[in-house]
Amino acid sequence: MLKVYLSGEIHTDWREKIIAGAAGLDVSFDSPVTDHVASDDCGVAILGAEPDKFWHDRKGAQINAIRTRKGIADADVVVVRFGDQYKQWNAAFDAGYAAALGKSLIILHGGDHAHALKEVDAAALAVASEPAQVVEILRYVLTGALE
């Protein structure tokens, strides 16, 4: 079974498209918590309230980092999506962490980010622009066949 970690942007349905497209393939998926409130508030919910927003966010980020690092370390392939909105610093970290661990890395983004992400793209084994392309990469890796 191929273990795939889906990291990055949480505002579109790209994960669902990949998971649905990979139905029938011998692949399992993991990802960060994509519920914004749960992700942001996990630290204070578990470790206690923080009056300062900096420490509130930091507690959550550190607990989320435990989950993310474990997911990336356990994965065979890491897919990192950079969306059109927001600055996704965590996605850039995840890509660098996966590359440093020697993970097979697929970067997913639109053409508008090609220049800004050229160094991130250079660390990847594939750069896709659509979730369907990621599915086809996974299919080819698992079966050696083109559809």
mmCIF file with all atom_site columns, C-alpha atoms in Angstrom:
data_model
loop_
_atom_site.group_PDB
_atom_site.id
_atom_site.type_symbol
_atom_site.label_atom_id
_atom_site.label_alt_id
_atom_site.label_comp_id
_atom_site.label_asym_id
_atom_site.label_entity_id
_atom_site.label_seq_id
_atom_site.pdbx_PDB_ins_code
_atom_site.Cartn_x
_atom_site.Cartn_y
_atom_site.Cartn_z
_atom_site.occupancy
_atom_site.B_iso_or_equiv
_atom_site.pdbx_formal_charge
_atom_site.auth_seq_id
_atom_site.auth_comp_id
_atom_site.auth_asym_id
_atom_site.auth_atom_id
_atom_site.pdbx_PDB_model_num
ATOM 1   C CA . MET A 1 1   ? 0.000   0.000  0.000   1.00 0.00 ? 1   MET A CA 1
ATOM 2   C CA . LEU A 1 2   ? 1.205   3.471  -0.902  1.00 0.00 ? 2   LEU A CA 1
ATOM 3   C CA . LYS A 1 3   ? 0.856   5.995  1.940   1.00 0.00 ? 3   LYS A CA 1
ATOM 4   C CA . VAL A 1 4   ? 0.180   9.535  0.738   1.00 0.00 ? 4   VAL A CA 1
ATOM 5   C CA . TYR A 1 5   ? 0.169   12.645 2.924   1.00 0.00 ? 5   TYR A CA 1
ATOM 6   C CA . LEU A 1 6   ? -1.914  15.533 1.530   1.00 0.00 ? 6   LEU A CA 1
ATOM 7   C CA . SER A 1 7   ? -0.567  18.833 2.843   1.00 0.00 ? 7   SER A CA 1
ATOM 8   C CA . GLY A 1 8   ? -1.236  22.487 2.213   1.00 0.00 ? 8   GLY A CA 1
ATOM 9   C CA . GLU A 1 9   ? -4.167  24.688 1.326   1.00 0.00 ? 9   GLU A CA 1
ATOM 10  C CA . ILE A 1 10  ? -7.481  23.890 3.034   1.00 0.00 ? 10  ILE A CA 1
ATOM 11  C CA . HIS A 1 11  ? -9.954  26.168 1.257   1.00 0.00 ? 11  HIS A CA 1
ATOM 12  C CA . THR A 1 12  ? -10.795 24.041 -1.786  1.00 0.00 ? 12  THR A CA 1
ATOM 13  C CA . ASP A 1 13  ? -11.790 20.422 -2.403  1.00 0.00 ? 13  ASP A CA 1
ATOM 14  C CA . TRP A 1 14  ? -8.495  19.284 -3.964  1.00 0.00 ? 14  TRP A CA 1
ATOM 15  C CA . ARG A 1 15  ? -8.022  16.552 -1.334  1.00 0.00 ? 15  ARG A CA 1
ATOM 16  C CA . GLU A 1 16  ? -11.464 15.108 -1.979  1.00 0.00 ? 16  GLU A CA 1
ATOM 17  C CA . LYS A 1 17  ? -10.789 15.087 -5.732  1.00 0.00 ? 17  LYS A CA 1
ATOM 18  C CA . ILE A 1 18  ? -7.560  13.136 -5.282  1.00 0.00 ? 18  ILE A CA 1
ATOM 19  C CA . ILE A 1 19  ? -9.084  10.680 -2.817  1.00 0.00 ? 19  ILE A CA 1
ATOM 20  C CA . ALA A 1 20  ? -12.117 10.068 -5.050  1.00 0.00 ? 20  ALA A CA 1
ATOM 21  C CA . GLY A 1 21  ? -9.955  9.750  -8.159  1.00 0.00 ? 21  GLY A CA 1
ATOM 22  C CA . ALA A 1 22  ? -7.702  7.204  -6.446  1.00 0.00 ? 22  ALA A CA 1
ATOM 23  C CA . ALA A 1 23  ? -10.600 4.939  -5.462  1.00 0.00 ? 23  ALA A CA 1
ATOM 24  C CA . GLY A 1 24  ? -9.640  1.363  -6.254  1.00 0.00 ? 24  GLY A CA 1
ATOM 25  C CA . LEU A 1 25  ? -5.905  2.013  -6.023  1.00 0.00 ? 25  LEU A CA 1
ATOM 26  C CA . ASP A 1 26  ? -3.881  0.476  -3.199  1.00 0.00 ? 26  ASP A CA 1
ATOM 27  C CA . VAL A 1 27  ? -3.329  3.817  -1.479  1.00 0.00 ? 27  VAL A CA 1
ATOM 28  C CA . SER A 1 28  ? -4.129  5.347  1.909   1.00 0.00 ? 28  SER A CA 1
ATOM 29  C CA . PHE A 1 29  ? -4.322  9.040  2.638   1.00 0.00 ? 29  PHE A CA 1
ATOM 30  C CA . ASP A 1 30  ? -3.534  11.183 5.661   1.00 0.00 ? 30  ASP A CA 1
ATOM 31  C CA . SER A 1 31  ? -3.561  14.947 6.101   1.00 0.00 ? 31  SER A CA 1
ATOM 32  C CA . PRO A 1 32  ? -3.431  17.715 8.663   1.00 0.00 ? 32  PRO A CA 1
ATOM 33  C CA . VAL A 1 33  ? -6.617  18.648 10.484  1.00 0.00 ? 33  VAL A CA 1
ATOM 34  C CA . THR A 1 34  ? -8.518  20.768 7.969   1.00 0.00 ? 34  THR A CA 1
ATOM 35  C CA . ASP A 1 35  ? -11.139 22.094 10.398  1.00 0.00 ? 35  ASP A CA 1
ATOM 36  C CA . HIS A 1 36  ? -9.824  25.629 10.932  1.00 0.00 ? 36  HIS A CA 1
ATOM 37  C CA . VAL A 1 37  ? -11.299 26.077 14.397  1.00 0.00 ? 37  VAL A CA 1
ATOM 38  C CA . ALA A 1 38  ? -10.090 22.694 15.668  1.00 0.00 ? 38  ALA A CA 1
ATOM 39  C CA . SER A 1 39  ? -6.637  23.285 14.213  1.00 0.00 ? 39  SER A CA 1
ATOM 40  C CA . ASP A 1 40  ? -6.325  26.800 15.606  1.00 0.00 ? 40  ASP A CA 1
ATOM 41  C CA . ASP A 1 41  ? -7.703  25.983 19.050  1.00 0.00 ? 41  ASP A CA 1
ATOM 42  C CA . CYS A 1 42  ? -6.284  22.500 19.743  1.00 0.00 ? 42  CYS A CA 1
ATOM 43  C CA . GLY A 1 43  ? -3.461  23.887 21.889  1.00 0.00 ? 43  GLY A CA 1
ATOM 44  C CA . VAL A 1 44  ? -5.624  25.872 24.261  1.00 0.00 ? 44  VAL A CA 1
ATOM 45  C CA . ALA A 1 45  ? -8.313  23.177 24.313  1.00 0.00 ? 45  ALA A CA 1
ATOM 46  C CA . ILE A 1 46  ? -5.753  20.612 25.475  1.00 0.00 ? 46  ILE A CA 1
ATOM 47  C CA . LEU A 1 47  ? -3.183  22.669 27.410  1.00 0.00 ? 47  LEU A CA 1
ATOM 48  C CA . GLY A 1 48  ? -5.242  25.572 28.731  1.00 0.00 ? 48  GLY A CA 1
ATOM 49  C CA . ALA A 1 49  ? -6.290  29.061 27.755  1.00 0.00 ? 49  ALA A CA 1
ATOM 50  C CA . GLU A 1 50  ? -3.862  31.793 26.732  1.00 0.00 ? 50  GLU A CA 1
ATOM 51  C CA . PRO A 1 51  ? -4.796  35.455 27.024  1.00 0.00 ? 51  PRO A CA 1
ATOM 52  C CA . ASP A 1 52  ? -2.130  36.429 24.483  1.00 0.00 ? 52  ASP A CA 1
ATOM 53  C CA . LYS A 1 53  ? -3.054  35.465 20.878  1.00 0.00 ? 53  LYS A CA 1
ATOM 54  C CA . PHE A 1 54  ? 0.615   34.792 20.084  1.00 0.00 ? 54  PHE A CA 1
ATOM 55  C CA . TRP A 1 55  ? 0.818   32.013 22.685  1.00 0.00 ? 55  TRP A CA 1
ATOM 56  C CA . HIS A 1 56  ? -2.643  30.759 21.778  1.00 0.00 ? 56  HIS A CA 1
ATOM 57  C CA . ASP A 1 57  ? -1.546  30.318 18.153  1.00 0.00 ? 57  ASP A CA 1
ATOM 58  C CA . ARG A 1 58  ? 1.839   28.914 19.121  1.00 0.00 ? 58  ARG A CA 1
ATOM 59  C CA . LYS A 1 59  ? 0.341   26.154 21.288  1.00 0.00 ? 59  LYS A CA 1
ATOM 60  C CA . GLY A 1 60  ? -1.869  25.081 18.404  1.00 0.00 ? 60  GLY A CA 1
ATOM 61  C CA . ALA A 1 61  ? 0.914   25.281 15.839  1.00 0.00 ? 61  ALA A CA 1
ATOM 62  C CA . GLN A 1 62  ? 3.220   23.129 17.915  1.00 0.00 ? 62  GLN A CA 1
ATOM 63  C CA . ILE A 1 63  ? 0.624   20.421 18.532  1.00 0.00 ? 63  ILE A CA 1
ATOM 64  C CA . ASN A 1 64  ? -0.316  20.459 14.843  1.00 0.00 ? 64  ASN A CA 1
ATOM 65  C CA . ALA A 1 65  ? 3.394   20.140 13.999  1.00 0.00 ? 65  ALA A CA 1
ATOM 66  C CA . ILE A 1 66  ? 3.538   16.861 15.935  1.00 0.00 ? 66  ILE A CA 1
ATOM 67  C CA . ARG A 1 67  ? 0.739   15.471 13.756  1.00 0.00 ? 67  ARG A CA 1
ATOM 68  C CA . THR A 1 68  ? 2.222   16.881 10.547  1.00 0.00 ? 68  THR A CA 1
ATOM 69  C CA . ARG A 1 69  ? 5.738   15.590 11.187  1.00 0.00 ? 69  ARG A CA 1
ATOM 70  C CA . LYS A 1 70  ? 4.403   12.105 11.986  1.00 0.00 ? 70  LYS A CA 1
ATOM 71  C CA . GLY A 1 71  ? 2.221   12.077 8.871   1.00 0.00 ? 71  GLY A CA 1
ATOM 72  C CA . ILE A 1 72  ? 5.072   13.168 6.598   1.00 0.00 ? 72  ILE A CA 1
ATOM 73  C CA . ALA A 1 73  ? 7.548   10.763 8.207   1.00 0.00 ? 73  ALA A CA 1
ATOM 74  C CA . ASP A 1 74  ? 5.138   7.834  7.721   1.00 0.00 ? 74  ASP A CA 1
ATOM 75  C CA . ALA A 1 75  ? 4.295   8.731  4.100   1.00 0.00 ? 75  ALA A CA 1
ATOM 76  C CA . ASP A 1 76  ? 5.763   7.270  0.936   1.00 0.00 ? 76  ASP A CA 1
ATOM 77  C CA . VAL A 1 77  ? 4.594   10.261 -1.106  1.00 0.00 ? 77  VAL A CA 1
ATOM 78  C CA . VAL A 1 78  ? 3.854   13.801 0.081   1.00 0.00 ? 78  VAL A CA 1
ATOM 79  C CA . VAL A 1 79  ? 1.595   16.045 -1.990  1.00 0.00 ? 79  VAL A CA 1
ATOM 80  C CA . VAL A 1 80  ? 1.770   19.745 -1.099  1.00 0.00 ? 80  VAL A CA 1
ATOM 81  C CA . ARG A 1 81  ? -0.881  22.085 -2.502  1.00 0.00 ? 81  ARG A CA 1
ATOM 82  C CA . PHE A 1 82  ? -0.361  25.826 -2.790  1.00 0.00 ? 82  PHE A CA 1
ATOM 83  C CA . GLY A 1 83  ? -3.710  27.531 -3.394  1.00 0.00 ? 83  GLY A CA 1
ATOM 84  C CA . ASP A 1 84  ? -4.549  30.884 -4.873  1.00 0.00 ? 84  ASP A CA 1
ATOM 85  C CA . GLN A 1 85  ? -5.473  32.549 -1.571  1.00 0.00 ? 85  GLN A CA 1
ATOM 86  C CA . TYR A 1 86  ? -3.497  33.254 1.559   1.00 0.00 ? 86  TYR A CA 1
ATOM 87  C CA . LYS A 1 87  ? 0.173   32.845 2.278   1.00 0.00 ? 87  LYS A CA 1
ATOM 88  C CA . GLN A 1 88  ? 0.734   29.160 2.950   1.00 0.00 ? 88  GLN A CA 1
ATOM 89  C CA . TRP A 1 89  ? 3.925   29.204 4.966   1.00 0.00 ? 89  TRP A CA 1
ATOM 90  C CA . ASN A 1 90  ? 3.075   25.883 6.570   1.00 0.00 ? 90  ASN A CA 1
ATOM 91  C CA . ALA A 1 91  ? 2.891   24.273 3.113   1.00 0.00 ? 91  ALA A CA 1
ATOM 92  C CA . ALA A 1 92  ? 6.369   25.573 2.288   1.00 0.00 ? 92  ALA A CA 1
ATOM 93  C CA . PHE A 1 93  ? 7.671   24.137 5.559   1.00 0.00 ? 93  PHE A CA 1
ATOM 94  C CA . ASP A 1 94  ? 5.986   20.785 4.849   1.00 0.00 ? 94  ASP A CA 1
ATOM 95  C CA . ALA A 1 95  ? 7.563   20.637 1.385   1.00 0.00 ? 95  ALA A CA 1
ATOM 96  C CA . GLY A 1 96  ? 11.005  21.383 2.779   1.00 0.00 ? 96  GLY A CA 1
ATOM 97  C CA . TYR A 1 97  ? 10.595  18.890 5.614   1.00 0.00 ? 97  TYR A CA 1
ATOM 98  C CA . ALA A 1 98  ? 9.455   16.151 3.231   1.00 0.00 ? 98  ALA A CA 1
ATOM 99  C CA . ALA A 1 99  ? 12.364  16.873 0.887   1.00 0.00 ? 99  ALA A CA 1
ATOM 100 C CA . ALA A 1 100 ? 14.842  16.802 3.780   1.00 0.00 ? 100 ALA A CA 1
ATOM 101 C CA . LEU A 1 101 ? 13.503  13.369 4.764   1.00 0.00 ? 101 LEU A CA 1
ATOM 102 C CA . GLY A 1 102 ? 13.958  12.143 1.193   1.00 0.00 ? 102 GLY A CA 1
ATOM 103 C CA . LYS A 1 103 ? 10.224  11.681 0.615   1.00 0.00 ? 103 LYS A CA 1
ATOM 104 C CA . SER A 1 104 ? 8.837   11.546 -2.896  1.00 0.00 ? 104 SER A CA 1
ATOM 105 C CA . LEU A 1 105 ? 7.342   15.011 -3.223  1.00 0.00 ? 105 LEU A CA 1
ATOM 106 C CA . ILE A 1 106 ? 4.610   16.199 -5.580  1.00 0.00 ? 106 ILE A CA 1
ATOM 107 C CA . ILE A 1 107 ? 3.842   19.917 -5.617  1.00 0.00 ? 107 ILE A CA 1
ATOM 108 C CA . LEU A 1 108 ? 0.390   21.041 -6.756  1.00 0.00 ? 108 LEU A CA 1
ATOM 109 C CA . HIS A 1 109 ? -0.264  24.648 -7.778  1.00 0.00 ? 109 HIS A CA 1
ATOM 110 C CA . GLY A 1 110 ? -1.520  26.821 -10.600 1.00 0.00 ? 110 GLY A CA 1
ATOM 111 C CA . GLY A 1 111 ? 0.646   28.608 -13.126 1.00 0.00 ? 111 GLY A CA 1
ATOM 112 C CA . ASP A 1 112 ? 0.408   31.910 -11.271 1.00 0.00 ? 112 ASP A CA 1
ATOM 113 C CA . HIS A 1 113 ? 2.719   30.525 -8.575  1.00 0.00 ? 113 HIS A CA 1
ATOM 114 C CA . ALA A 1 114 ? 5.368   29.060 -10.886 1.00 0.00 ? 114 ALA A CA 1
ATOM 115 C CA . HIS A 1 115 ? 7.907   31.819 -10.328 1.00 0.00 ? 115 HIS A CA 1
ATOM 116 C CA . ALA A 1 116 ? 7.303   32.275 -6.590  1.00 0.00 ? 116 ALA A CA 1
ATOM 117 C CA . LEU A 1 117 ? 7.606   28.529 -5.973  1.00 0.00 ? 117 LEU A CA 1
ATOM 118 C CA . LYS A 1 118 ? 10.515  27.739 -8.293  1.00 0.00 ? 118 LYS A CA 1
ATOM 119 C CA . GLU A 1 119 ? 12.777  26.613 -5.432  1.00 0.00 ? 119 GLU A CA 1
ATOM 120 C CA . VAL A 1 120 ? 10.015  24.510 -3.877  1.00 0.00 ? 120 VAL A CA 1
ATOM 121 C CA . ASP A 1 121 ? 9.239   23.011 -7.289  1.00 0.00 ? 121 ASP A CA 1
ATOM 122 C CA . ALA A 1 122 ? 12.921  22.179 -7.777  1.00 0.00 ? 122 ALA A CA 1
ATOM 123 C CA . ALA A 1 123 ? 12.798  19.923 -4.685  1.00 0.00 ? 123 ALA A CA 1
ATOM 124 C CA . ALA A 1 124 ? 9.835   17.974 -6.071  1.00 0.00 ? 124 ALA A CA 1
ATOM 125 C CA . LEU A 1 125 ? 9.850   14.895 -8.265  1.00 0.00 ? 125 LEU A CA 1
ATOM 126 C CA . ALA A 1 126 ? 6.704   16.185 -9.997  1.00 0.00 ? 126 ALA A CA 1
ATOM 127 C CA . VAL A 1 127 ? 4.848   19.486 -10.238 1.00 0.00 ? 127 VAL A CA 1
ATOM 128 C CA . ALA A 1 128 ? 1.159   19.187 -11.111 1.00 0.00 ? 128 ALA A CA 1
ATOM 129 C CA . SER A 1 129 ? -1.420  21.849 -11.814 1.00 0.00 ? 129 SER A CA 1
ATOM 130 C CA . GLU A 1 130 ? -4.586  19.745 -11.304 1.00 0.00 ? 130 GLU A CA 1
ATOM 131 C CA . PRO A 1 131 ? -5.612  17.112 -8.741  1.00 0.00 ? 131 PRO A CA 1
ATOM 132 C CA . ALA A 1 132 ? -6.364  14.702 -11.616 1.00 0.00 ? 132 ALA A CA 1
ATOM 133 C CA . GLN A 1 133 ? -2.680  14.811 -12.571 1.00 0.00 ? 133 GLN A CA 1
ATOM 134 C CA . VAL A 1 134 ? -1.740  13.748 -9.041  1.00 0.00 ? 134 VAL A CA 1
ATOM 135 C CA . VAL A 1 135 ? -4.151  10.828 -9.326  1.00 0.00 ? 135 VAL A CA 1
ATOM 136 C CA . GLU A 1 136 ? -2.557  9.781  -12.617 1.00 0.00 ? 136 GLU A CA 1
ATOM 137 C CA . ILE A 1 137 ? 0.907   9.970  -11.062 1.00 0.00 ? 137 ILE A CA 1
ATOM 138 C CA . LEU A 1 138 ? -0.243  7.721  -8.219  1.00 0.00 ? 138 LEU A CA 1
ATOM 139 C CA . ARG A 1 139 ? -1.889  5.304  -10.664 1.00 0.00 ? 139 ARG A CA 1
ATOM 140 C CA . TYR A 1 140 ? 1.279   5.104  -12.757 1.00 0.00 ? 140 TYR A CA 1
ATOM 141 C CA . VAL A 1 141 ? 3.493   4.624  -9.681  1.00 0.00 ? 141 VAL A CA 1
ATOM 142 C CA . LEU A 1 142 ? 1.307   1.772  -8.450  1.00 0.00 ? 142 LEU A CA 1
ATOM 143 C CA . THR A 1 143 ? 0.515   0.039  -11.747 1.00 0.00 ? 143 THR A CA 1
ATOM 144 C CA . GLY A 1 144 ? 3.144   1.144  -14.262 1.00 0.00 ? 144 GLY A CA 1
ATOM 145 C CA . ALA A 1 145 ? 0.313   1.734  -16.724 1.00 0.00 ? 145 ALA A CA 1
ATOM 146 C CA . LEU A 1 146 ? -0.997  4.855  -18.381 1.00 0.00 ? 146 LEU A CA 1
ATOM 147 C CA . GLU A 1 147 ? -4.729  5.354  -18.566 1.00 0.00 ? 147 GLU A CA 1
#
